[in-house]
Coordinates of C-alpha atoms in Angstrom, one line a residue:
Chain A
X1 CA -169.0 -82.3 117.4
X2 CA -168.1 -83.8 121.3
X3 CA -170.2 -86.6 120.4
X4 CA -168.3 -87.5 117.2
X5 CA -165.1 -86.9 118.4
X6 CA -163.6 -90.3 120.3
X7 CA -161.5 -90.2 123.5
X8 CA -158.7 -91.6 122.0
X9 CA -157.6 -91.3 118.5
X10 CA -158.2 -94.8 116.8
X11 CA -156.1 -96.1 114.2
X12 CA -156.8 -94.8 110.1
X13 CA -157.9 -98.2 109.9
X14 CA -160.5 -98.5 112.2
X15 CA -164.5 -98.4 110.6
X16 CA -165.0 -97.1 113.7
X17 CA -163.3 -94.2 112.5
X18 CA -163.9 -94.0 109.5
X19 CA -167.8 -93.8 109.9
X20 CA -167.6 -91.3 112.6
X21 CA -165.8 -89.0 110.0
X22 CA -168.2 -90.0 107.6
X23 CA -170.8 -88.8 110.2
X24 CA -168.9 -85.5 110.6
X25 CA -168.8 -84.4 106.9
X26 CA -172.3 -85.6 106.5
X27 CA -172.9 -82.7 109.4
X28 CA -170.7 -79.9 108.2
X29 CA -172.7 -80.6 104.5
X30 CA -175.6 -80.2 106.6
X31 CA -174.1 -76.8 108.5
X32 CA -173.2 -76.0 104.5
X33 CA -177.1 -76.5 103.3
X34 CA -178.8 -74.5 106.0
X35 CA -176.3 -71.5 106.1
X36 CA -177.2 -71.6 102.0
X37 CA -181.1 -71.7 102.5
X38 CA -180.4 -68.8 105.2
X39 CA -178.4 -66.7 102.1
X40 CA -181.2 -67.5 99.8
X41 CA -183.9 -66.1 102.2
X42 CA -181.6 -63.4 103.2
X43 CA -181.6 -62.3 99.5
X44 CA -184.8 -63.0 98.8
X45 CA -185.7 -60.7 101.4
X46 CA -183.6 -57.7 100.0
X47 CA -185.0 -57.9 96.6
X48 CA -188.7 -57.8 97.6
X49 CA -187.5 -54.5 99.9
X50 CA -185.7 -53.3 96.8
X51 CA -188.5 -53.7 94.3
X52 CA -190.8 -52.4 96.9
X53 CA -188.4 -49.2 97.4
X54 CA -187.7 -48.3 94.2
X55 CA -190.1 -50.5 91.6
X56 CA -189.0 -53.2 89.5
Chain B
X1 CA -188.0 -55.2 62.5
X2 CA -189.1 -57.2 65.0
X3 CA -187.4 -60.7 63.9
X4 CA -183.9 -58.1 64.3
X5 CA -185.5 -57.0 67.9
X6 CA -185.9 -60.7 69.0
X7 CA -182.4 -61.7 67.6
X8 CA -180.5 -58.8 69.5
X9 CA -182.6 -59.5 72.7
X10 CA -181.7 -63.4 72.4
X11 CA -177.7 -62.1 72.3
X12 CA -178.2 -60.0 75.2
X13 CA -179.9 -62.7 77.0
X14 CA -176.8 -65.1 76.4
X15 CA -174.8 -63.0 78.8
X16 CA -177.0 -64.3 81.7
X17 CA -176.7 -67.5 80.8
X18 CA -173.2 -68.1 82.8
X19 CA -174.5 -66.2 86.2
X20 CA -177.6 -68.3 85.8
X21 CA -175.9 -71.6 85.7
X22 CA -173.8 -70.5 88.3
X23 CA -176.4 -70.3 90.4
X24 CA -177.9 -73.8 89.1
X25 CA -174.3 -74.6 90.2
X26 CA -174.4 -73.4 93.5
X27 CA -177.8 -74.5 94.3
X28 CA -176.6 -78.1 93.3
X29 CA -173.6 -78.1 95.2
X30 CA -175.5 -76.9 98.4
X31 CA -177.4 -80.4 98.5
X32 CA -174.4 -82.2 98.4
X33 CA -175.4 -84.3 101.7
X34 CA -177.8 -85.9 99.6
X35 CA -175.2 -87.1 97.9
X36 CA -172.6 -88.5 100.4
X37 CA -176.0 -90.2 102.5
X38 CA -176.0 -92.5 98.9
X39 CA -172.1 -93.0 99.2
X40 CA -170.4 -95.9 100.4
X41 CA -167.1 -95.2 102.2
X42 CA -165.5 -97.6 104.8
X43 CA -161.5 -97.9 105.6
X44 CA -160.2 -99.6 102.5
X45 CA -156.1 -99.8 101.8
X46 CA -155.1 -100.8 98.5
X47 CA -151.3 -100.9 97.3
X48 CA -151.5 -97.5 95.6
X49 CA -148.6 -96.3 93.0
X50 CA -147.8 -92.7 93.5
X51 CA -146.5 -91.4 90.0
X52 CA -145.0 -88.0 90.3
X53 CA -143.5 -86.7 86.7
X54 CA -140.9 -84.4 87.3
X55 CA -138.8 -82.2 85.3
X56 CA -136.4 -80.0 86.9
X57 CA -138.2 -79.7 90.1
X58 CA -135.3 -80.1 92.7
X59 CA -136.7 -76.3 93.9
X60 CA -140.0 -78.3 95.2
X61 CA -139.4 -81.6 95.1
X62 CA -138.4 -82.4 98.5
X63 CA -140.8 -81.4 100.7
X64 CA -143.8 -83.0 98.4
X65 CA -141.8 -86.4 98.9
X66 CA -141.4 -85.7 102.4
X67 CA -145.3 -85.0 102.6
X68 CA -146.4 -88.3 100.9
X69 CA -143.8 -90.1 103.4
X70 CA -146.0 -88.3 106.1
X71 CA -149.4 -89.5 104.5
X72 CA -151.3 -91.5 107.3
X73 CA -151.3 -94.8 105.2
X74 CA -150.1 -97.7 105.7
X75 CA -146.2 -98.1 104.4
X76 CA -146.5 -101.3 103.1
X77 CA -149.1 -100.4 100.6
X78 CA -147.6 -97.4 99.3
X79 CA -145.0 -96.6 96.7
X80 CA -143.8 -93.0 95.2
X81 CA -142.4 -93.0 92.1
X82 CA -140.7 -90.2 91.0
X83 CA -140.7 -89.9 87.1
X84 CA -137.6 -87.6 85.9
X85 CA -138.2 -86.5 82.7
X86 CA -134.5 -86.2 81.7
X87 CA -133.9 -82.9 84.5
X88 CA -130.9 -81.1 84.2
X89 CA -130.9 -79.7 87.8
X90 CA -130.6 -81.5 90.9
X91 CA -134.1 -83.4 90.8
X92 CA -131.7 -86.7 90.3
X93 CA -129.6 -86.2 92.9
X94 CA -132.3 -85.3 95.2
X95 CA -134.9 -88.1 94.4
X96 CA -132.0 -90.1 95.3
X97 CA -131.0 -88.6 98.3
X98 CA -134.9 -89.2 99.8
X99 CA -134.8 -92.9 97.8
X100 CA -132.0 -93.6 100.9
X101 CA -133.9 -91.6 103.4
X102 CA -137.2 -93.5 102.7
X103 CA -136.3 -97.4 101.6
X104 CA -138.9 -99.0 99.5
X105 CA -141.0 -95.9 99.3
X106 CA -139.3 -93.5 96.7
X107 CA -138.0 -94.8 94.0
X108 CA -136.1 -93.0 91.1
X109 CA -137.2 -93.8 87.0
X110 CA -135.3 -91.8 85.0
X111 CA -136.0 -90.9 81.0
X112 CA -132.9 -90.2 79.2
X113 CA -134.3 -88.3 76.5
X114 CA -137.6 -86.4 77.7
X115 CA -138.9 -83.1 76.8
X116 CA -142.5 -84.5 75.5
X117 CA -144.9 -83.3 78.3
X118 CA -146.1 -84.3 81.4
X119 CA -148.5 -87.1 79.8
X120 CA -145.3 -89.0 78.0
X121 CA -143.8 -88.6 81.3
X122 CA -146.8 -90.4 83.3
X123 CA -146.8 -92.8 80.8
X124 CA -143.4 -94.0 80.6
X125 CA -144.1 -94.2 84.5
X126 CA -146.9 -96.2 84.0
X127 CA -145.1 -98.7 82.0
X128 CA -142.6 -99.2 83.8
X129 CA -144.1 -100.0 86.8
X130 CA -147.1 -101.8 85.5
X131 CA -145.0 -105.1 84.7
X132 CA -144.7 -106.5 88.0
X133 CA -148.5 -106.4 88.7
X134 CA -147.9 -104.7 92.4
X135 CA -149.9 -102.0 92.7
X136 CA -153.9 -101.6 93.1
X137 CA -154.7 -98.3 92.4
X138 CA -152.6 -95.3 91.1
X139 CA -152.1 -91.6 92.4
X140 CA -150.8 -89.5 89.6
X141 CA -149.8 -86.2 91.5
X142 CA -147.7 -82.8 90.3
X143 CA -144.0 -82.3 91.5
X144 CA -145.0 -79.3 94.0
X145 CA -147.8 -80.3 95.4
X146 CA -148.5 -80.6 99.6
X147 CA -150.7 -83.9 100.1
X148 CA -152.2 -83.2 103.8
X149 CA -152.0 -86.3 106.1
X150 CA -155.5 -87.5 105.6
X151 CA -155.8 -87.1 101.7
X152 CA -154.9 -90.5 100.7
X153 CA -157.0 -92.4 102.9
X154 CA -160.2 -90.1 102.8
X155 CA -159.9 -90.9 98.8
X156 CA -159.1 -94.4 98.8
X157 CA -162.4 -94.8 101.4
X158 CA -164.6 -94.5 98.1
X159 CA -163.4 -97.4 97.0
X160 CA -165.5 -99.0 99.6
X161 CA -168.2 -98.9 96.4
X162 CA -167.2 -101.2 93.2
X163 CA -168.6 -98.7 90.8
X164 CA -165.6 -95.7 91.7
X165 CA -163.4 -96.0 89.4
X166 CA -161.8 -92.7 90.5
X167 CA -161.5 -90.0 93.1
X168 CA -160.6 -86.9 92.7
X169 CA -159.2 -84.3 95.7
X170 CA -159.5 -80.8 96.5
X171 CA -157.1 -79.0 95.3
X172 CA -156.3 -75.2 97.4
X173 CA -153.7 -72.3 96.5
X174 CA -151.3 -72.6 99.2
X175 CA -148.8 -69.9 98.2
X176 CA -147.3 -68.3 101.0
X177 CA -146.4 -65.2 101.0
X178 CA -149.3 -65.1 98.7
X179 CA -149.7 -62.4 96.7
X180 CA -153.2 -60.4 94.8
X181 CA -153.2 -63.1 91.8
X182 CA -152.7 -66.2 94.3
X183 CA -156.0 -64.5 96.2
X184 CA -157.8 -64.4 92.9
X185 CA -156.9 -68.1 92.2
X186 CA -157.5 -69.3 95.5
X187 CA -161.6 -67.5 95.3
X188 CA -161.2 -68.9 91.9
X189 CA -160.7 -72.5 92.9
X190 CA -163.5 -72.3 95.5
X191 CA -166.0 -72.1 93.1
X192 CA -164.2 -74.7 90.2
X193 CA -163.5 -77.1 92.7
X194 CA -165.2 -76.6 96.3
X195 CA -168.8 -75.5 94.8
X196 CA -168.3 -77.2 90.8
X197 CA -167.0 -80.3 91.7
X198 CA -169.8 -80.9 94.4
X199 CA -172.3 -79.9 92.1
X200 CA -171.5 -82.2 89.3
X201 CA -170.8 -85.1 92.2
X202 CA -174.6 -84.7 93.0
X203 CA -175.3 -84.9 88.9
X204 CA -173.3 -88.0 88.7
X205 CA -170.2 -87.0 86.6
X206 CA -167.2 -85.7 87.0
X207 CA -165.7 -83.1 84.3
X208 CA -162.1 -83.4 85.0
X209 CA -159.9 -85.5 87.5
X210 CA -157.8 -82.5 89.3
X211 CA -154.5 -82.7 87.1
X212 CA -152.4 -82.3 90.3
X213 CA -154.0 -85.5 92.4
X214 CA -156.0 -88.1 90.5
X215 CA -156.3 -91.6 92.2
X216 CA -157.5 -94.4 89.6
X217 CA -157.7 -98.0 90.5
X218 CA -156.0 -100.6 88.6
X219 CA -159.1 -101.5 86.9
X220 CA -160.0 -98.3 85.7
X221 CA -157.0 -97.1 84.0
X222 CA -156.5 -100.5 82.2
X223 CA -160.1 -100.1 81.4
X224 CA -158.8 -96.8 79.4
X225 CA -155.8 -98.7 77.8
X226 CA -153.3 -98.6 80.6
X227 CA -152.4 -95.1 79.8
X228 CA -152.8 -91.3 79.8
X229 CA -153.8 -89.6 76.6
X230 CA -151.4 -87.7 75.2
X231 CA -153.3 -86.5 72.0
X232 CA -154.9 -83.2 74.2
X233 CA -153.3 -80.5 76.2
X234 CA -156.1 -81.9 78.7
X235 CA -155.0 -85.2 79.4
X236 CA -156.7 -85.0 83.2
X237 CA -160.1 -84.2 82.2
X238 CA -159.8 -86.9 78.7
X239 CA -158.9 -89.5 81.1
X240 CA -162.0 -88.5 83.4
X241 CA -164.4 -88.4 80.4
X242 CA -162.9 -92.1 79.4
X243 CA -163.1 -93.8 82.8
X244 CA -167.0 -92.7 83.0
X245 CA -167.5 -93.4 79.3
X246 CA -166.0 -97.2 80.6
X247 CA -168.8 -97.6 83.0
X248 CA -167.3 -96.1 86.2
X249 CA -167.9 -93.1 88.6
X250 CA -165.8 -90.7 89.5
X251 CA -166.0 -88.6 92.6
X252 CA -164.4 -85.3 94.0
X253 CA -163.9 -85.5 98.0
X254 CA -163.8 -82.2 99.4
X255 CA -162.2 -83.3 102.6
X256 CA -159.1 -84.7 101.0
X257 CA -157.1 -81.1 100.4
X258 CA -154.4 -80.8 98.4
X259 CA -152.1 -77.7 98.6
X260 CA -150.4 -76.3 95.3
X261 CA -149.0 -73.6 94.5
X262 CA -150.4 -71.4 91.7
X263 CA -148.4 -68.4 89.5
X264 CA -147.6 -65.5 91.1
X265 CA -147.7 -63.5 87.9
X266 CA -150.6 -62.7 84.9
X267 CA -147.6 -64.7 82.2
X268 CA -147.8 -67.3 84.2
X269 CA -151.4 -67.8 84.6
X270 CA -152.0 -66.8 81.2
X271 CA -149.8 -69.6 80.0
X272 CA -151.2 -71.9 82.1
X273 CA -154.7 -71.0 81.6
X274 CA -153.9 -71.5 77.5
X275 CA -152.8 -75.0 77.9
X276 CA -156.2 -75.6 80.0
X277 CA -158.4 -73.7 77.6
X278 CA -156.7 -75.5 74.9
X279 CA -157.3 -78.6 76.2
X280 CA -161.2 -77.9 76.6
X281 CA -161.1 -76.9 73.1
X282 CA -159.9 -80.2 72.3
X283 CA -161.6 -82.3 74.8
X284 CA -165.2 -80.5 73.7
X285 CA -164.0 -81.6 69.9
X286 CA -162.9 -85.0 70.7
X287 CA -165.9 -86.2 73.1
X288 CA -168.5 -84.6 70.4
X289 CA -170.8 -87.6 70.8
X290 CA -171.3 -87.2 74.1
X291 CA -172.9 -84.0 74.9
X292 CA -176.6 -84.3 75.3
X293 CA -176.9 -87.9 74.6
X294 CA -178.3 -89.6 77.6
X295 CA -177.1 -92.9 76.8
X296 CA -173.8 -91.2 78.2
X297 CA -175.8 -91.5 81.7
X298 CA -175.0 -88.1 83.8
X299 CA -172.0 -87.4 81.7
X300 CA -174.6 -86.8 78.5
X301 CA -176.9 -84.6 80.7
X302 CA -178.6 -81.2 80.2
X303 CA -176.8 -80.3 83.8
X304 CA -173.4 -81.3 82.6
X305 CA -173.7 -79.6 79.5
X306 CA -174.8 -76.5 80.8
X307 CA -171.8 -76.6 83.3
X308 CA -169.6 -77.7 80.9
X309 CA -170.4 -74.8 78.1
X310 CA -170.9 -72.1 80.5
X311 CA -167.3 -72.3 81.1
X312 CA -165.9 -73.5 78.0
X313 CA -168.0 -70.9 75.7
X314 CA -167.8 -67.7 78.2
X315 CA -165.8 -65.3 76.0
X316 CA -168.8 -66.2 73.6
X317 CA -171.6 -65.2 76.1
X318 CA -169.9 -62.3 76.6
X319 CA -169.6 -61.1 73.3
X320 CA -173.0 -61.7 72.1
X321 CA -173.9 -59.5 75.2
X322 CA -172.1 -57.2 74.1
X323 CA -172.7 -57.0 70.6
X324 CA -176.8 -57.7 71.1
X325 CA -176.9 -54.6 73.3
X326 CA -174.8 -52.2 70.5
X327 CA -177.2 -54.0 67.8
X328 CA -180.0 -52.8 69.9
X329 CA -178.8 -49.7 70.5
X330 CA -178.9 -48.9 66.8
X331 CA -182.2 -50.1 66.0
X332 CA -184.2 -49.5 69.3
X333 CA -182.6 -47.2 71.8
X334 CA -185.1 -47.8 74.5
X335 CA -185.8 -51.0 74.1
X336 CA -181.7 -51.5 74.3
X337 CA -182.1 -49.4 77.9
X338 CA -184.6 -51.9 79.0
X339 CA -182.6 -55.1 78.2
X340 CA -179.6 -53.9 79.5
X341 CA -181.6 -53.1 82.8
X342 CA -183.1 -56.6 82.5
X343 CA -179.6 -58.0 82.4
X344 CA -178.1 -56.0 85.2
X345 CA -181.0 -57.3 86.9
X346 CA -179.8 -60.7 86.5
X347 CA -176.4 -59.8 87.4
X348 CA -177.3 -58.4 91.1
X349 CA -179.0 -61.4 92.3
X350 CA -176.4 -64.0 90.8
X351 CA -173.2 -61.9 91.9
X352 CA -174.9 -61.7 95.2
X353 CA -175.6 -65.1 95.7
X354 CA -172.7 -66.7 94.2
X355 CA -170.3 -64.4 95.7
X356 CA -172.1 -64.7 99.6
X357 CA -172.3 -68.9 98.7
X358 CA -168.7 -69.3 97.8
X359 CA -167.6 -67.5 100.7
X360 CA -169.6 -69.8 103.3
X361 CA -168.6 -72.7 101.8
X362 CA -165.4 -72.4 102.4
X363 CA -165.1 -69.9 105.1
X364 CA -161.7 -70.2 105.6
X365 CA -160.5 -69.6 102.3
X366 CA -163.3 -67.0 102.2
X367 CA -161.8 -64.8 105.1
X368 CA -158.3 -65.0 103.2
X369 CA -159.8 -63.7 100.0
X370 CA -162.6 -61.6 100.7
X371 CA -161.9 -58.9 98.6
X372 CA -160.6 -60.6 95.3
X373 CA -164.1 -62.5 95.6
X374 CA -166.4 -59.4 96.0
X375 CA -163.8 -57.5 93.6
X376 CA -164.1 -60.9 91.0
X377 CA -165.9 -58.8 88.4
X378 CA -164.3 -55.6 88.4
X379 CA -164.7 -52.0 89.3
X380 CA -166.3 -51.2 86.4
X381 CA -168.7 -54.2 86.2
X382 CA -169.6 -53.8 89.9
X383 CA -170.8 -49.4 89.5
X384 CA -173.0 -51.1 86.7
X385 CA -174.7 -53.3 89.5
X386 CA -174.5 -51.1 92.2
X387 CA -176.6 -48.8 89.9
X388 CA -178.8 -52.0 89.1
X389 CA -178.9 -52.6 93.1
X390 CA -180.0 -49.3 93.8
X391 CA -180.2 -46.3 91.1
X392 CA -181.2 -43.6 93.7
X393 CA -177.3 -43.8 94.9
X394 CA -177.2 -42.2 91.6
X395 CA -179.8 -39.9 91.1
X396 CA -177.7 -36.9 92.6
X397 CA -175.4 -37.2 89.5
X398 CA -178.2 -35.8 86.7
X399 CA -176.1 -36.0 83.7
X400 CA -176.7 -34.4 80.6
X401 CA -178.6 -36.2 77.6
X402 CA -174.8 -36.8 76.4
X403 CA -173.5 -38.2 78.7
X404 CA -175.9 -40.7 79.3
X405 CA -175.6 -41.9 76.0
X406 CA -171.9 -42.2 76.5
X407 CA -172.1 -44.4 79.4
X408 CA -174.5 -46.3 77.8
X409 CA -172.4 -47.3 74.8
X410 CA -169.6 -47.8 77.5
X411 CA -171.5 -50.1 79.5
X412 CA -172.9 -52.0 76.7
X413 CA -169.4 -52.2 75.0
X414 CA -167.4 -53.4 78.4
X415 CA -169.3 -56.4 78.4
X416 CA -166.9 -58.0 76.1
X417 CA -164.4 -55.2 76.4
X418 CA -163.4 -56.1 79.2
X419 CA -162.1 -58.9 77.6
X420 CA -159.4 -56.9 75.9
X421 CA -158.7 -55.0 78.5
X422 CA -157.3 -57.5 80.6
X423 CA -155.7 -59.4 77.9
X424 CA -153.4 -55.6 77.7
X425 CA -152.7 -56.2 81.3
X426 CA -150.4 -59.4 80.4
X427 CA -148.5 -56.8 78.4
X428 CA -148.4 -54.1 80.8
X429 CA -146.9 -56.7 83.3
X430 CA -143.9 -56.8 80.7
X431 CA -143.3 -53.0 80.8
X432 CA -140.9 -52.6 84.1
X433 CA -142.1 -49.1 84.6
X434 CA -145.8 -50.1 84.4
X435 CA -145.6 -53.2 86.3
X436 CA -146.6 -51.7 89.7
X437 CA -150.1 -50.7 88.0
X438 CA -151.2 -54.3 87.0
X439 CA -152.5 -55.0 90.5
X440 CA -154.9 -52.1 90.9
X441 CA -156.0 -52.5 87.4
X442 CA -157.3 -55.8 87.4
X443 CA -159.3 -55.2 90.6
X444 CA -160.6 -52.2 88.4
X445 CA -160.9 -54.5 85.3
X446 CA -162.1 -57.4 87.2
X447 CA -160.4 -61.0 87.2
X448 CA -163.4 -63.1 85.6
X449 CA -162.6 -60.7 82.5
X450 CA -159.5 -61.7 82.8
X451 CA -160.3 -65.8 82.8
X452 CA -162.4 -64.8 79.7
X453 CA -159.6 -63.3 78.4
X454 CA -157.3 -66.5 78.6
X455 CA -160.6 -68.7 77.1
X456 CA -161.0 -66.5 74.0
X457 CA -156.8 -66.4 73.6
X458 CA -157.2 -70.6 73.5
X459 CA -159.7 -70.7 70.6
X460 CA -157.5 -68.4 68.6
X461 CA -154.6 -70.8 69.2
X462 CA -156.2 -73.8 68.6
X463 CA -158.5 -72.4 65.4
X464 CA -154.9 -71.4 63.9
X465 CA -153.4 -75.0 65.0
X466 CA -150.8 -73.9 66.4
X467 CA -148.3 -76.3 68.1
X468 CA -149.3 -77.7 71.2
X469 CA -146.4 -77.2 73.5
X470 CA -146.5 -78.9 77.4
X471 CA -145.3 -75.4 78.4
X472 CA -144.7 -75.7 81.9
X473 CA -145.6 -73.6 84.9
X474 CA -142.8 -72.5 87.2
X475 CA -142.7 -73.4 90.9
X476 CA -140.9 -71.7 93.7
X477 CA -141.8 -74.4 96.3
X478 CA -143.0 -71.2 98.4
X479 CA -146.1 -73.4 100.3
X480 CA -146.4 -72.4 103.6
X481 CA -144.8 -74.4 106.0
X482 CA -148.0 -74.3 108.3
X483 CA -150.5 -75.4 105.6
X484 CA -151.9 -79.2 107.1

């Protein structure tokens, strides 16, 4: 985030702002994506263990 | 036989559909990035109208005025207009009181004879201050709600493309003390808004405009005849359908939050919950020619639709379940075992991954509510996956030939059961002596059962016509002071 974040707060206005917080959502939907496709494999994961444990 | 088999199995099968789509749901809402790379958003300020209709709400008025004088936009292109639909507490006196404190900001448009619903109020707003031609864009917001500082502008950016004609915010439970049924609401609102409303932002249409923070440009809303509808208990979500149907997009942006505060009691949200399933009744009437038709663009989809049903028709789902299972119980006891296994099946993996999905989405909300989201179905509904997840947990038991066939027909009637069940816990709460048992019993009975509940309650109303009353819910203004 330190690179995203300016020194000085600029004024609501300012595209400059407004396209570095378009830059940090774009990230945290990013951080939102690959914590999802981690889940996902997680799960996937536990099934095959449970179907190998105990059968379908 | 068999054509009896197939028709059972097809019931049964309908209970998935909802944990299916919600997955569909989630999966969509996780590529949300694609979706804001495509967006256009820069720094853009129209004059924007806030419209706040108010009856009686001197309890919470004050600080939501004191909030939108707080919103980091510019004061000359803001307005608030309170609407006071004839109160008979101190709302006049107050809006007043901030009118003085905040001098061409709030202003004060009183109805002398109201009593017709939030909609006549808006619109009475709406013509009044339509005349002189000032404003760009309008926020229509409810009397209790906490804009944070950046809301306004982070929805106005969208504007940035020609094609929004409206944006739509996040709306959060922000009831503080909060209590069991504000947790609920607040998981609740993390999958309808946080998780649906991304998901149907990547589709390409909005179902509803969040009731309690809707900006619209100028454009738009004359586009839709200048005003609200009033002939639905949903007038947020017909006005969403109509401003797409015009041509124009509407988008949700998760970062603008909006705090509200939701009932603290099952009569409350069960009141509430009627005028929305109501409305959806009406709305799903009323837009008939556009489900399915692609000419609609995304609106008309086979991914809005499903969205859209899998909500609107759950008590449905459920009870087809149900039934289908007890249908095939009577013809084909084994082959009833095997579906039911087949569904439970289902069940794991979707609970799993909606449940561990909404919780890292919005991880804040996520650590406040942990236990009403992995608690969402129920006791009884979760010992019925945890025996999906696992059965050997349950091989120790070895219950007799009886008893098995007991649980079974328990298990295969709960599905829409449970239904009923939590429909008795609204009357319960009105028992004082039994009051103190409602909490524990619908974590036992589950809180999706209880939504269901509320859905199925709505289609009796509106099959036997009954009136349609704006009944409104009651506010305490308890926000906490430290939401931002």
């Amino acid at each position: 985030m330190s690179d995203l974040v300016p020194p000085d707060p600029l004024p609501v206005s300012s595209p400059q702002r407004a396209e570095l917080e378009r830059r940090a959502d774009e990230r945290q939907e990013r951080i939102r994506l690959l914590r999802q496709v981690a889940l996902s494999l997680v799960l996937a994961l536990a099934l095959a263990a449970r179907i190998v444990l105990v059968g379908g | 036989m068999i054509a009896v088999d197939i028709v059972l199995l097809a019931f049964v099968a309908a209970g998935a559909i909802p944990p299916v789509v919600g997955v569909y749901t989630f999966v969509l809402a996780s590529v949300h990035v694609l979706h804001l790379r495509r967006e256009t958003v820069a720094p853009v300020f129209p004059r924007v109208a806030i419209v706040v209709p108010a009856w009686n709400e001197a309890a919470v008025l004050g600080r939501t005025l004191d909030r939108l004088a707080a919103l980091e936009y510019p004061r000359e292109a803001l307005r608030v207009y309170v609407v006071d639909d004839a109160s008979t507490d101190a709302t006049p006196e107050l809006v007043r009181e901030k009118a003085a404190e905040h001098p061409g900001l709030i202003f004060h448009l009183r109805r002398e004879h109201g009593g017709q619903g939030k909609a006549h109020t808006i619109n009475h707003g709406l013509r009044s201050i339509g005349a002189d031609g000032w404003y760009e864009a309008i926020l229509i917001i409810d009397a209790d709600v906490i804009l944070t500082a950046q809301s306004l502008r982070r929805m106005t950016r969208h504007f940035a493309s020609e094609d929004v004609g409206a944006v739509t915010a996040y709306i959060k439970e922000g009831s503080r003390p909060e209590n069991y049924l504000n947790r609920f609401v607040a998981f609740e609102y993390v999958t309808a808004q946080a998780v649906a409303r991304r998901a149907q932002n990547v589709l390409g249409a909005q179902a509803c405009l969040a009731g309690g923070a809707q900006l619209l440009t100028r454009a738009s809303l004359e586009a839709v005849g200048a005003r609200i509808d009033t002939s639905t208990l949903a007038e947020d979500t017909a006005t969403t359908f109509k401003v797409q149907l015009a041509g124009r997009r509407v988008v949700f942006d998760p970062t603008a939050v909006v705090w509200a505060e939701e009932p603290r009691d099952i009569a409350g949200l069960w009141k509430q919950r009627l005028r929305w399933g109501r409305g959806n009744v009406q709305i799903t009437r009323a837009f008939g020619r556009v489900w399915l038709r692609r000419r609609n663009g995304a609106l008309g989809g086979i991914g809005f639709a499903a969205i859209w049903f899998s909500t609107t028709m759950m008590p449905v789902f459920m009870t087809l379940s149900s039934a289908g299972l007890l249908g095939l119980f009577a013809v084909d006891r084994s082959l009833s075992g095997h579906a039911f296994r087949l569904l439970l099946g289902v069940n794991v993996v979707t609970y799993l991954f909606i449940t561990l999905s909404a919780i890292s989405i919005d991880p804040v909300t996520g650590r406040r509510t942990w236990r009403e989201a992995i608690l969402f179905p129920g006791v009884v509904s979760l010992l019925f996956i945890a025996y999906a997840a696992y059965p050997p947990v349950f091989n120790h038991l070895k219950p007799s030939a009886a008893v098995v066939t007991a649980v079974a027909l328990f298990a295969y009637a709960w599905q829409a059961g449970c239904m009923l069940c939590a429909a008795l816990l609204g009357r319960l709460e009105t028992v004082p002596v039994a009051r103190v048992a409602v909490p524990p019993l619908l974590y036992v009975i589950g809180y999706g059962p209880l939504l269901a509940a509320m859905t199925a309650a709505a289609y009796v109303k509106e099959l036997r016509g009954a009136e349609m009353r704006w009944e409104k819910t009651q506010k305490s203004g308890k926000i906490g002071e430290a939401l931002r």
